[in-house]
mmCIF file of C-alpha atoms in Angstrom:
data_model
loop_
_atom_site.group_PDB
_atom_site.id
_atom_site.type_symbol
_atom_site.label_atom_id
_atom_site.label_comp_id
_atom_site.label_asym_id
_atom_site.label_seq_id
_atom_site.Cartn_x
_atom_site.Cartn_y
_atom_site.Cartn_z
ATOM 1 C CA MET A 240 0.000 0.000 0.000
ATOM 2 C CA HIS A 241 2.765 2.461 0.929
ATOM 3 C CA GLY A 242 4.565 1.667 -2.340
ATOM 4 C CA ARG A 243 1.526 2.743 -4.378
ATOM 5 C CA VAL A 244 1.146 5.962 -2.375
ATOM 6 C CA PHE A 245 4.814 6.872 -2.870
ATOM 7 C CA ARG A 246 4.676 6.050 -6.603
ATOM 8 C CA SER A 247 1.500 8.139 -6.976
ATOM 9 C CA ALA A 248 3.038 11.051 -5.061
ATOM 10 C CA ALA A 249 6.214 10.827 -7.170
ATOM 11 C CA LEU A 250 4.165 10.741 -10.395
ATOM 12 C CA ILE A 251 2.100 13.755 -9.295
ATOM 13 C CA SER A 252 5.313 15.642 -8.374
ATOM 14 C CA CYS A 253 6.820 14.898 -11.813
ATOM 15 C CA VAL A 254 3.652 16.026 -13.612
ATOM 16 C CA VAL A 255 3.505 19.244 -11.551
ATOM 17 C CA MET A 256 7.221 19.982 -12.175
ATOM 18 C CA LEU A 257 6.850 19.312 -15.903
ATOM 19 C CA THR A 258 3.706 21.465 -16.141
ATOM 20 C CA VAL A 259 5.285 24.353 -14.209
ATOM 21 C CA GLY A 260 8.546 24.054 -16.177
ATOM 22 C CA LEU A 261 6.786 24.096 -19.534
ATOM 23 C CA ALA A 262 4.496 26.949 -18.511
ATOM 24 C CA ALA A 263 7.573 28.990 -17.566
ATOM 25 C CA GLY A 264 9.058 28.582 -21.052
ATOM 26 C CA GLY A 265 10.555 25.119 -20.758
ATOM 27 C CA PHE A 266 13.516 23.698 -18.904
ATOM 28 C CA GLY A 267 16.849 25.105 -20.058
ATOM 29 C CA GLN A 268 15.195 27.377 -22.605
ATOM 30 C CA SER A 269 15.356 31.148 -22.703
ATOM 31 C CA ALA A 270 12.262 33.339 -22.729
ATOM 32 C CA ARG A 271 11.336 34.829 -26.086
ATOM 33 C CA ALA A 272 11.857 38.528 -26.659
ATOM 34 C CA SER A 273 11.372 40.952 -29.550
ATOM 35 C CA ALA A 274 13.249 43.880 -31.074
ATOM 36 C CA ASP A 275 11.190 46.143 -28.793
ATOM 37 C CA ASP A 276 12.979 44.554 -25.796
ATOM 38 C CA LEU A 277 16.424 45.674 -27.041
ATOM 39 C CA GLN A 278 17.820 48.741 -25.258
ATOM 40 C CA VAL A 279 21.009 50.787 -25.361
ATOM 41 C CA GLY A 280 23.315 49.658 -22.540
ATOM 42 C CA GLN A 281 22.157 46.025 -22.456
ATOM 43 C CA THR A 282 24.696 43.259 -22.912
ATOM 44 C CA VAL A 283 23.818 40.971 -25.820
ATOM 45 C CA ALA A 284 25.306 37.875 -27.436
ATOM 46 C CA ILE A 285 24.794 37.709 -31.206
ATOM 47 C CA GLU A 286 25.278 34.867 -33.673
ATOM 48 C CA GLY A 287 25.054 35.373 -37.396
ATOM 49 C CA LYS A 288 26.874 35.714 -40.683
ATOM 50 C CA SER A 289 29.418 38.319 -41.664
ATOM 51 C CA ALA A 290 27.755 40.559 -44.266
ATOM 52 C CA ASP A 291 30.887 42.666 -44.840
ATOM 53 C CA ALA A 292 33.938 43.864 -42.887
ATOM 54 C CA ARG A 293 31.965 45.593 -40.107
ATOM 55 C CA THR A 294 28.410 44.230 -40.442
ATOM 56 C CA ILE A 295 26.830 41.067 -39.060
ATOM 57 C CA ARG A 296 23.478 39.729 -40.257
ATOM 58 C CA ALA A 297 22.045 38.440 -36.958
ATOM 59 C CA SER A 298 20.361 35.038 -36.842
ATOM 60 C CA GLU A 299 20.074 35.036 -33.025
ATOM 61 C CA ILE A 300 20.333 37.680 -30.308
ATOM 62 C CA GLU A 301 20.370 36.761 -26.639
ATOM 63 C CA ILE A 302 19.814 39.567 -24.117
ATOM 64 C CA GLN A 303 22.204 38.813 -21.239
ATOM 65 C CA GLN A 304 21.394 39.239 -17.538
ATOM 66 C CA GLU A 305 24.964 40.038 -16.515
ATOM 67 C CA PRO A 306 27.458 42.271 -18.322
ATOM 68 C CA GLY A 307 30.649 40.579 -19.426
ATOM 69 C CA ALA A 308 33.750 41.125 -21.522
ATOM 70 C CA GLU A 309 33.348 41.925 -25.209
ATOM 71 C CA LYS A 310 33.817 38.914 -27.461
ATOM 72 C CA LEU A 311 34.265 38.533 -31.222
ATOM 73 C CA LYS A 312 34.352 35.440 -33.386
ATOM 74 C CA GLY A 313 35.363 35.676 -37.027
ATOM 75 C CA ARG A 314 38.146 35.210 -39.545
ATOM 76 C CA ILE A 315 41.469 37.026 -39.225
ATOM 77 C CA GLN A 316 41.385 39.599 -42.032
ATOM 78 C CA SER A 317 44.901 40.983 -41.497
ATOM 79 C CA ILE A 318 47.804 40.733 -39.063
ATOM 80 C CA ASP A 319 50.393 43.306 -37.945
ATOM 81 C CA SER A 320 52.976 41.283 -35.994
ATOM 82 C CA GLY A 321 55.011 44.403 -35.167
ATOM 83 C CA ALA A 322 52.044 45.962 -33.351
ATOM 84 C CA ASN A 323 50.776 42.618 -31.964
ATOM 85 C CA SER A 324 47.438 43.326 -33.633
ATOM 86 C CA LEU A 325 45.036 41.728 -36.048
ATOM 87 C CA VAL A 326 41.717 42.649 -37.650
ATOM 88 C CA VAL A 327 38.598 40.528 -37.050
ATOM 89 C CA LEU A 328 35.203 41.569 -38.447
ATOM 90 C CA GLY A 329 36.751 44.938 -39.305
ATOM 91 C CA THR A 330 37.745 45.533 -35.677
ATOM 92 C CA ARG A 331 41.370 46.070 -34.682
ATOM 93 C CA VAL A 332 42.363 43.596 -31.945
ATOM 94 C CA PHE A 333 45.485 44.213 -29.865
ATOM 95 C CA ALA A 334 46.932 41.220 -28.022
ATOM 96 C CA ALA A 335 48.038 42.282 -24.546
ATOM 97 C CA PRO A 336 51.550 41.084 -23.610
ATOM 98 C CA ASP A 337 49.978 38.588 -21.186
ATOM 99 C CA ALA A 338 47.175 37.515 -23.569
ATOM 100 C CA GLN A 339 46.507 33.780 -23.683
ATOM 101 C CA ILE A 340 46.694 32.630 -27.304
ATOM 102 C CA ALA A 341 45.821 28.997 -27.948
ATOM 103 C CA ALA A 342 44.529 26.488 -30.468
ATOM 104 C CA ARG A 343 41.254 24.641 -29.890
ATOM 105 C CA ASP A 344 43.118 21.775 -28.211
ATOM 106 C CA GLY A 345 44.553 24.236 -25.667
ATOM 107 C CA SER A 346 48.115 24.228 -26.993
ATOM 108 C CA ALA A 347 49.771 27.655 -26.865
ATOM 109 C CA ILE A 348 50.339 29.585 -30.093
ATOM 110 C CA PRO A 349 52.780 32.511 -30.240
ATOM 111 C CA PHE A 350 51.247 35.662 -31.777
ATOM 112 C CA PRO A 351 53.439 35.386 -34.926
ATOM 113 C CA GLY A 352 52.024 31.855 -35.389
ATOM 114 C CA LEU A 353 48.527 33.188 -36.169
ATOM 115 C CA GLN A 354 47.554 33.153 -39.854
ATOM 116 C CA LYS A 355 45.299 35.323 -41.992
ATOM 117 C CA GLY A 356 42.044 33.448 -42.695
ATOM 118 C CA TRP A 357 42.012 31.480 -39.436
ATOM 119 C CA MET A 358 38.838 31.603 -37.345
ATOM 120 C CA VAL A 359 39.433 33.172 -33.928
ATOM 121 C CA LYS A 360 37.402 33.783 -30.791
ATOM 122 C CA VAL A 361 38.643 36.895 -29.029
ATOM 123 C CA LYS A 362 37.765 38.067 -25.514
ATOM 124 C CA GLY A 363 38.723 41.445 -24.069
ATOM 125 C CA ARG A 364 37.743 45.078 -23.458
ATOM 126 C CA LEU A 365 36.717 47.603 -26.083
ATOM 127 C CA GLN A 366 38.769 50.806 -25.801
ATOM 128 C CA GLU A 367 38.585 53.643 -28.318
ATOM 129 C CA GLY A 368 37.176 51.393 -31.028
ATOM 130 C CA ALA A 369 39.773 48.611 -30.630
ATOM 131 C CA LEU A 370 39.519 45.394 -28.649
ATOM 132 C CA GLN A 371 42.266 44.849 -26.059
ATOM 133 C CA ALA A 372 42.409 41.036 -26.089
ATOM 134 C CA SER A 373 43.063 38.965 -22.985
ATOM 135 C CA GLU A 374 42.265 35.651 -24.758
ATOM 136 C CA ILE A 375 42.512 34.491 -28.371
ATOM 137 C CA LYS A 376 41.489 30.978 -29.424
ATOM 138 C CA ALA A 377 42.350 29.988 -32.989
ATOM 139 C CA SER A 378 40.979 27.352 -35.374
ATOM 140 C CA ARG A 379 41.110 26.601 -39.104
ATOM 141 C CA GLU A 380 37.932 24.521 -39.348
ATOM 142 C CA GLU A 381 34.857 26.770 -39.150
ATOM 143 C CA ALA A 382 32.533 28.379 -41.706
ATOM 144 C CA PRO A 383 34.170 31.423 -43.335
ATOM 145 C CA ASP A 384 31.218 33.791 -42.859
ATOM 146 C CA GLU A 385 30.284 32.685 -39.328
ATOM 147 C CA ALA A 386 30.367 35.590 -36.858
ATOM 148 C CA GLU A 387 29.646 36.143 -33.177
ATOM 149 C CA VAL A 388 29.861 39.216 -31.002
ATOM 150 C CA GLU A 389 29.082 39.822 -27.354
ATOM 151 C CA GLY A 390 29.019 43.278 -25.787
ATOM 152 C CA ARG A 391 26.958 46.298 -24.849
ATOM 153 C CA VAL A 392 24.382 47.768 -27.224
ATOM 154 C CA GLN A 393 25.762 51.204 -28.171
ATOM 155 C CA SER A 394 22.919 52.390 -30.425
ATOM 156 C CA ILE A 395 19.680 51.171 -32.000
ATOM 157 C CA ASP A 396 18.042 52.326 -35.252
ATOM 158 C CA LYS A 397 14.652 50.579 -35.307
ATOM 159 C CA ALA A 398 13.657 52.233 -38.610
ATOM 160 C CA ARG A 399 16.652 50.609 -40.357
ATOM 161 C CA GLY A 400 16.586 47.411 -38.306
ATOM 162 C CA THR A 401 20.160 47.866 -37.074
ATOM 163 C CA MET A 402 22.073 48.311 -33.856
ATOM 164 C CA THR A 403 25.709 48.817 -32.918
ATOM 165 C CA VAL A 404 27.503 46.395 -30.582
ATOM 166 C CA ALA A 405 31.261 46.522 -29.908
ATOM 167 C CA GLY A 406 31.594 48.987 -32.781
ATOM 168 C CA LEU A 407 29.973 46.602 -35.300
ATOM 169 C CA MET A 408 26.712 47.155 -37.162
ATOM 170 C CA ILE A 409 24.250 44.376 -36.423
ATOM 171 C CA ARG A 410 21.491 43.950 -39.023
ATOM 172 C CA LEU A 411 18.233 42.406 -37.810
ATOM 173 C CA THR A 412 15.965 40.560 -40.241
ATOM 174 C CA PRO A 413 12.453 39.141 -39.849
ATOM 175 C CA ALA A 414 14.156 35.758 -39.269
ATOM 176 C CA THR A 415 16.332 37.030 -36.365
ATOM 177 C CA ARG A 416 15.436 35.172 -33.148
ATOM 178 C CA ILE A 417 15.619 37.314 -30.030
ATOM 179 C CA LYS A 418 15.499 35.862 -26.521
ATOM 180 C CA PHE A 419 16.366 36.600 -22.918
ATOM 181 C CA ASP A 420 19.225 34.749 -21.230
#
């Protein structure tokens, strides 16, 4: 008798948890948002395709709860080894002397070992239009027009369907998915 009561109570608890979880937007899923929810000063994470040197066509925008470091992901467009800098998505990236530069497997890469055309993920702080990188992760294996950026929204032009994040123009389309973290 006690076994049936415990099984029934456990089943009811599971059904209640599942119902509450799904009603709240699902387990592990972010709440939907719209372009009207975007505001200057928010931190956002954007995935999309590189439209040109300084423009990303956004496929997904996630409005972040907590501010974080600016991040870029894209192909190295040029390298200046003398200045310890490179250009990614049209943004100048300076590698700090103590910047961690590594391949996907974690092995260290010296700055002069980076190559034009490689895909990099860069993390750092935006200062005067350039990213001061604390981390650079390099790879040769990703889609050439794939782009990601994470940072604060600097401006929004709803009439044109664009916004500026980390100095890059982000173009929203009707297919752009927007959600809260």
